[in-house]
């Protein structure tokens, strides 16, 4: 169960980063629309992320990643991009590659990711 909670947290933080990069401002309704979750579910998640020090929410409801939240989001997003492009290069469709990357990005150790990243960036030459 703890792994699922951590994965959910990472997905929310990654979504906030993506929306911020795309639109600038991020609100709970934007996250709900992007993730296709209910507004109450997102509201609970934002409360938890705020209490954990991963985000701040201003008086107008705009969400900003804290330094620790941004670090997590950027790490997960880097993994997502690398795995997606790698799977596409192997012949996997873009849609399936993105879905699979989303699953893979949460479960690898930093050591394994670094090794895969090195391998992929060196065009399979290790």
N, CA, C and O of each residue as an XYZ file, in Angstrom:
504
protein
N       0.831     -1.204      0.000
C       0.000      0.000      0.000
C       0.869      1.258      0.000
O       0.556      2.236     -0.679
N       1.961      1.226      0.766
C       2.831      2.391      0.845
C       3.407      2.743     -0.531
O       3.534      3.919     -0.875
N       3.757      1.708     -1.320
C       4.277      1.956     -2.661
C       3.253      2.664     -3.529
O       3.600      3.558     -4.301
N       1.987      2.267     -3.405
C       0.927      2.915     -4.179
C       0.763      4.373     -3.780
O       0.554      5.236     -4.632
N       0.858      4.646     -2.491
C       0.741      6.020     -2.010
C       1.893      6.853     -2.555
O       1.690      7.983     -2.997
N       3.099      6.299     -2.525
C       4.258      7.026     -3.020
C       4.147      7.257     -4.526
O       4.485      8.334     -5.017
N       3.670      6.241     -5.264
C       3.491      6.373     -6.705
C       2.467      7.454     -7.016
O       2.664      8.248     -7.936
N       1.384      7.491     -6.264
C       0.354      8.499     -6.454
C       0.930      9.896     -6.211
O       0.682     10.822     -6.983
N       1.690     10.032     -5.144
C       2.341     11.308     -4.819
C       3.237     11.738     -5.978
O       3.200     12.894     -6.398
N       4.037     10.814     -6.490
C       4.930     11.139     -7.603
C       4.139     11.562     -8.838
O       4.523     12.503     -9.534
N       3.042     10.871     -9.107
C       2.215     11.218    -10.274
C       1.623     12.613    -10.148
O       1.600     13.371    -11.117
N       1.145     12.952     -8.962
C       0.605     14.300     -8.749
C       1.694     15.353     -8.938
O       1.475     16.353     -9.621
N       2.854     15.139     -8.343
C       3.939     16.118     -8.455
C       4.402     16.263     -9.898
O       4.666     17.372    -10.361
N       4.500     15.142    -10.607
C       4.892     15.179    -12.015
C       3.850     15.958    -12.829
O       4.213     16.760    -13.689
N       2.585     15.730    -12.565
C       1.515     16.436    -13.273
C       1.575     17.935    -13.001
O       1.385     18.736    -13.917
N       1.835     18.322    -11.758
C       1.965     19.741    -11.425
C       3.111     20.356    -12.223
O       2.973     21.452    -12.766
N       4.243     19.653    -12.295
C       5.392     20.147    -13.062
C       5.031     20.309    -14.536
O       5.325     21.343    -15.136
N       4.403     19.305    -15.116
C       4.019     19.353    -16.532
C       3.060     20.514    -16.794
O       3.236     21.266    -17.753
N       2.048     20.656    -15.940
C       1.083     21.748    -16.118
C       1.742     23.109    -15.939
O       1.428     24.054    -16.662
N       2.651     23.208    -14.983
C       3.364     24.471    -14.777
C       4.185     24.816    -16.022
O       4.183     25.961    -16.473
N       4.883     23.826    -16.571
C       5.690     24.067    -17.772
C       4.822     24.438    -18.965
O       5.230     25.233    -19.811
N       3.627     23.867    -19.034
C       2.727     24.104    -20.162
C       1.954     25.421    -20.026
O       1.833     26.180    -20.987
N       1.434     25.682    -18.821
C       0.496     26.794    -18.637
C       0.972     27.909    -17.715
O       0.405     29.002    -17.724
N       2.000     27.650    -16.924
C       2.428     28.630    -15.931
C       1.717     28.408    -14.616
O       2.299     27.874    -13.671
N       0.467     28.811    -14.548
C      -0.310     28.664    -13.312
C      -0.954     27.287    -13.242
O      -1.371     26.729    -14.257
N      -1.027     26.746    -12.023
C      -1.641     25.431    -11.819
C      -2.633     25.529    -10.669
O      -2.320     26.056     -9.601
N      -3.841     25.007    -10.907
C      -4.865     24.927     -9.866
C      -5.341     23.485     -9.761
O      -5.085     22.675    -10.651
N      -6.025     23.172     -8.689
C      -6.539     21.816     -8.488
C      -7.422     21.364     -9.637
O      -7.363     20.202    -10.041
N      -8.245     22.266    -10.174
C      -9.135     21.890    -11.279
C      -8.333     21.487    -12.517
O      -8.756     20.614    -13.275
N      -7.180     22.120    -12.721
C      -6.320     21.773    -13.854
C      -5.766     20.358    -13.681
O      -5.704     19.578    -14.632
N      -5.368     20.049    -12.455
C      -4.824     18.722    -12.150
C      -5.911     17.671    -12.331
O      -5.664     16.619    -12.919
N      -7.110     17.950    -11.830
C      -8.234     17.015    -11.968
C      -8.522     16.740    -13.445
O      -8.738     15.593    -13.834
N      -8.525     17.782    -14.257
C      -8.798     17.615    -15.688
C      -7.682     16.816    -16.370
O      -7.957     15.929    -17.178
N      -6.448     17.124    -16.050
C      -5.301     16.454    -16.678
C      -5.238     14.973    -16.322
O      -4.964     14.132    -17.178
N      -5.492     14.661    -15.056
C      -5.371     13.284    -14.583
C      -6.684     12.506    -14.679
O      -6.726     11.300    -14.436
N      -7.761     13.224    -15.040
C      -9.104     12.639    -15.111
C      -9.514     12.043    -13.763
O     -10.029     10.928    -13.688
N      -9.271     12.818    -12.703
C      -9.664     12.463    -11.343
C     -10.748     13.431    -10.893
O     -10.917     14.503    -11.475
N     -11.476     13.050     -9.861
C     -12.493     13.946     -9.328
C     -11.834     15.097     -8.578
O     -10.732     14.960     -8.046
N     -12.523     16.226     -8.544
C     -12.007     17.382     -7.816
C     -11.816     17.086     -6.330
O     -10.814     17.515     -5.757
N     -12.753     16.358     -5.673
C     -12.531     16.034     -4.258
C     -11.284     15.166     -4.022
O     -10.578     15.361     -3.032
N     -11.013     14.220     -4.915
C      -9.821     13.382     -4.782
C      -8.551     14.222     -4.886
O      -7.610     14.048     -4.112
N      -8.541     15.124     -5.846
C      -7.383     15.998     -6.031
C      -7.228     16.923     -4.828
O      -6.109     17.182     -4.384
N      -8.332     17.416     -4.305
C      -8.289     18.294     -3.139
C      -7.631     17.599     -1.941
O      -6.807     18.195     -1.247
N      -7.994     16.354     -1.706
C      -7.394     15.577     -0.611
C      -5.902     15.383     -0.864
O      -5.088     15.532      0.048
N      -5.548     15.054     -2.093
C      -4.141     14.850     -2.436
C      -3.340     16.137     -2.247
O      -2.213     16.095     -1.752
N      -3.908     17.278     -2.636
C      -3.192     18.551     -2.500
C      -2.995     18.889     -1.018
O      -1.954     19.417     -0.629
N      -3.994     18.583     -0.206
C      -3.863     18.800      1.241
C      -2.700     17.975      1.780
O      -1.889     18.476      2.559
N      -2.618     16.710      1.368
C      -1.540     15.838      1.825
C      -0.175     16.326      1.339
O       0.791     16.334      2.101
N      -0.098     16.729      0.076
C       1.170     17.228     -0.468
C       1.603     18.520      0.218
O       2.792     18.752      0.432
N       0.628     19.353      0.557
C       0.936     20.596      1.275
C       1.463     20.277      2.666
O       2.444     20.874      3.112
N       0.819     19.340      3.354
C       1.249     18.958      4.701
C       2.630     18.299      4.694
O       3.373     18.398      5.670
N       2.969     17.628      3.596
C       4.278     16.988      3.473
C       5.365     17.957      3.007
O       6.538     17.591      2.925
N       4.973     19.184      2.707
C       5.946     20.192      2.291
C       6.372     20.089      0.844
O       7.436     20.586      0.474
N       5.555     19.447      0.015
C       5.886     19.287     -1.405
C       5.337     20.407     -2.283
O       5.858     20.676     -3.366
N       4.276     21.057     -1.800
C       3.660     22.152     -2.556
C       3.265     23.272     -1.600
O       3.165     23.085     -0.388
N       3.047     24.433     -2.190
C       2.389     25.525     -1.474
C       1.169     25.913     -2.297
O       1.155     25.749     -3.516
N       0.156     26.424     -1.628
C      -1.056     26.876     -2.301
C      -1.324     28.297     -1.816
O      -1.453     28.537     -0.616
N      -1.406     29.242     -2.762
C      -1.631     30.626     -2.353
C      -3.118     30.886     -2.119
O      -3.955     30.006     -2.321
N      -3.431     32.102     -1.691
C      -4.810     32.443     -1.326
C      -5.779     32.358     -2.503
O      -6.990     32.269     -2.302
N      -5.253     32.385     -3.736
C      -6.089     32.269     -4.926
C      -6.179     30.831     -5.445
O      -6.799     30.577     -6.477
N      -5.559     29.898     -4.724
C      -5.632     28.495     -5.098
C      -4.576     28.032     -6.090
O      -4.660     26.923     -6.619
N      -3.578     28.883     -6.346
C      -2.521     28.491     -7.274
C      -1.473     27.652     -6.545
O      -1.030     27.986     -5.446
N      -1.096     26.560     -7.192
C      -0.218     25.562     -6.592
C       1.195     25.735     -7.137
O       1.396     25.885     -8.342
N       2.170     25.711     -6.231
C       3.572     25.803     -6.596
C       4.335     24.675     -5.921
O       4.110     24.373     -4.749
N       5.233     24.060     -6.668
C       6.084     23.030     -6.082
C       7.128     23.669     -5.173
O       7.705     24.701     -5.518
N       7.372     23.066     -4.023
C       8.481     23.488     -3.178
C       9.758     22.896     -3.765
O       9.701     22.150     -4.743
N      10.885     23.213     -3.190
C      12.148     22.658     -3.676
C      12.120     21.125     -3.632
O      12.510     20.467     -4.596
N      11.663     20.566     -2.519
C      11.631     19.100     -2.415
C      10.602     18.502     -3.372
O      10.845     17.444     -3.953
N       9.469     19.158     -3.541
C       8.464     18.688     -4.483
C       8.966     18.727     -5.910
O       8.712     17.812     -6.693
N       9.684     19.796     -6.250
C      10.243     19.938     -7.602
C      11.293     18.860     -7.864
O      11.353     18.310     -8.964
N      12.112     18.557     -6.873
C      13.135     17.515     -7.049
C      12.490     16.175     -7.387
O      12.939     15.481     -8.299
N      11.452     15.816     -6.666
C      10.750     14.556     -6.929
C      10.124     14.591     -8.313
O      10.273     13.645     -9.087
N       9.424     15.675     -8.632
C       8.739     15.797     -9.917
C       9.719     15.720    -11.085
O       9.451     15.039    -12.075
N      10.835     16.403    -10.976
C      11.812     16.404    -12.069
C      12.448     15.029    -12.245
O      12.704     14.602    -13.371
N      12.703     14.336    -11.140
C      13.275     12.990    -11.210
C      12.317     12.048    -11.930
O      12.723     11.297    -12.817
N      11.051     12.091    -11.545
C      10.052     11.208    -12.149
C       9.843     11.568    -13.618
O       9.737     10.683    -14.466
N       9.784     12.858    -13.917
C       9.546     13.291    -15.294
C      10.719     12.922    -16.199
O      10.515     12.536    -17.351
N      11.930     13.035    -15.693
C      13.111     12.623    -16.474
C      13.009     11.143    -16.821
O      13.258     10.750    -17.961
N      12.645     10.330    -15.845
C      12.476      8.897    -16.074
C      11.392      8.649    -17.117
O      11.559      7.834    -18.023
N      10.284      9.362    -16.975
C       9.166      9.193    -17.900
C       9.596      9.488    -19.337
O       9.313      8.710    -20.248
N      10.269     10.599    -19.530
C      10.699     10.984    -20.873
C      11.678      9.973    -21.453
O      11.559      9.587    -22.616
N      12.642      9.543    -20.650
C      13.647      8.599    -21.124
C      13.005      7.263    -21.503
O      13.261      6.730    -22.583
N      12.172      6.727    -20.611
C      11.545      5.438    -20.892
C      10.606      5.517    -22.090
O      10.562      4.593    -22.903
N       9.858      6.604    -22.205
C       8.947      6.756    -23.339
C       9.720      6.766    -24.647
O       9.379      6.029    -25.573
N      10.753      7.588    -24.735
C      11.504      7.683    -25.995
C      12.239      6.374    -26.292
O      12.349      5.976    -27.452
N      12.736      5.712    -25.263
C      13.439      4.450    -25.455
C      12.486      3.380    -26.000
O      12.813      2.671    -26.952
N      11.311      3.277    -25.386
C      10.340      2.279    -25.837
C       9.873      2.563    -27.265
O       9.691      1.636    -28.054
N       9.680      3.834    -27.598
C       9.296      4.199    -28.965
C      10.403      3.787    -29.942
O      10.128      3.277    -31.028
N      11.647      4.012    -29.541
C      12.773      3.645    -30.415
C      12.865      2.135    -30.629
O      13.449      1.675    -31.610
N      12.285      1.371    -29.705
C      12.262     -0.090    -29.830
C      11.075     -0.574    -30.663
O      10.931     -1.771    -30.911
N      10.224      0.366    -31.094
C       9.096      0.013    -31.942
C       7.753     -0.026    -31.240
O       6.750     -0.403    -31.846
N       7.715      0.358    -29.972
C       6.463      0.394    -29.222
C       5.684      1.643    -29.643
O       6.278      2.700    -29.855
N       4.368      1.526    -29.763
C       3.567      2.691    -30.150
C       3.714      3.782    -29.092
O       4.007      3.509    -27.928
N       3.505      5.013    -29.522
C       3.670      6.157    -28.623
C       2.754      6.061    -27.401
O       3.173      6.333    -26.276
N       1.500      5.669    -27.636
C       0.531      5.583    -26.538
C       0.925      4.511    -25.520
O       0.916      4.767    -24.316
N       1.266      3.330    -25.993
C       1.668      2.239    -25.095
C       2.984      2.586    -24.404
O       3.150      2.309    -23.216
N       3.914      3.185    -25.131
C       5.201      3.575    -24.549
C       4.999      4.537    -23.382
O       5.631      4.385    -22.336
N       4.125      5.522    -23.553
C       3.856      6.492    -22.484
C       3.200      5.816    -21.285
O       3.541      6.119    -20.142
N       2.262      4.904    -21.536
C       1.597      4.186    -20.443
C       2.587      3.312    -19.683
O       2.603      3.310    -18.452
N       3.416      2.566    -20.421
C       4.395      1.698    -19.778
C       5.455      2.505    -19.032
O       5.878      2.122    -17.941
N       5.879      3.612    -19.614
C       6.865      4.470    -18.955
C       6.338      4.958    -17.614
O       7.082      5.055    -16.638
N       5.046      5.263    -17.579
C       4.427      5.738    -16.343
C       4.491      4.674    -15.251
O       4.624      5.001    -14.072
N       4.399      3.412    -15.637
C       4.483      2.337    -14.654
C       5.939      2.083    -14.238
O       6.238      1.903    -13.057
N       6.830      2.073    -15.226
C       8.246      1.767    -14.964
C       8.912      2.844    -14.112
O       9.734      2.535    -13.250
N       8.565      4.088    -14.348
C       9.281      5.212    -13.738
C       9.282      5.192    -12.217
O      10.159      5.790    -11.593
N       8.317      4.517    -11.615
C       8.190      4.540    -10.155
C       8.928      3.417     -9.441
O       9.206      3.530     -8.247
N       9.247      2.352    -10.135
C       9.695      1.162     -9.421
C      11.186      0.856     -9.528
O      11.658     -0.081     -8.885
N      11.928      1.606    -10.306
C      13.356      1.338    -10.440
C      14.178      2.091     -9.414
O      13.852      3.219     -9.044
N      15.245      1.458     -8.958
C      16.181      2.134     -8.060
C      16.946      3.196     -8.836
O      16.989      3.174    -10.066
N      17.542      4.114     -8.107
C      18.357      5.159     -8.738
C      19.530      4.533     -9.484
O      19.907      5.001    -10.558
N      20.103      3.482     -8.920
C      21.248      2.809     -9.552
C      20.850      2.185    -10.899
O      21.550      2.349    -11.898
N      19.732      1.478    -10.910
C      19.277      0.853    -12.156
C      18.914      1.915    -13.194
O      19.235      1.765    -14.373
N      18.250      2.983    -12.763
C      17.901      4.035    -13.711
C      19.157      4.655    -14.312
O      19.218      4.883    -15.520
N      20.160      4.931    -13.475
C      21.406      5.530    -13.966
C      22.065      4.617    -15.008
O      22.574      5.101    -16.019
N      22.057      3.322    -14.769
C      22.666      2.373    -15.709
C      21.886      2.352    -17.028
O      22.485      2.365    -18.103
N      20.551      2.318    -16.947
C      19.727      2.321    -18.158
C      19.910      3.635    -18.916
O      20.037      3.639    -20.140
N      19.922      4.735    -18.192
C      20.099      6.048    -18.815
C      21.434      6.104    -19.559
O      21.495      6.566    -20.699
N      22.490      5.636    -18.919
C      23.805      5.628    -19.545
C      23.781      4.774    -20.808
O      24.315      5.178    -21.841
N      23.170      3.605    -20.729
C      23.069      2.694    -21.857
C      22.292      3.329    -23.011
O      22.737      3.302    -24.158
N      21.139      3.894    -22.699
C      20.292      4.505    -23.738
C      20.992      5.706    -24.375
O      20.981      5.853    -25.597
N      21.595      6.559    -23.559
C      22.244      7.754    -24.098
C      23.505      7.437    -24.893
O      23.955      8.247    -25.703
N      24.072      6.259    -24.661
C      25.243      5.822    -25.423
C      24.845      4.886    -26.574
O      25.654      4.106    -27.077
N      23.572      4.992    -26.969
C      23.036      4.199    -28.080
C      23.279      2.706    -27.917
O      23.648      2.013    -28.865
N      23.068      2.230    -26.709
C      23.156      0.805    -26.458
C      24.568      0.266    -26.345
O      24.787     -0.940    -26.457
N      25.524      1.150    -26.125
C      26.917      0.704    -26.017
C      27.421      0.686    -24.582
O      28.622      0.561    -24.339
N      26.487      0.811    -23.621
C      26.859      0.692    -22.224
C      27.589      1.777    -21.624
O      27.924      1.716    -20.441
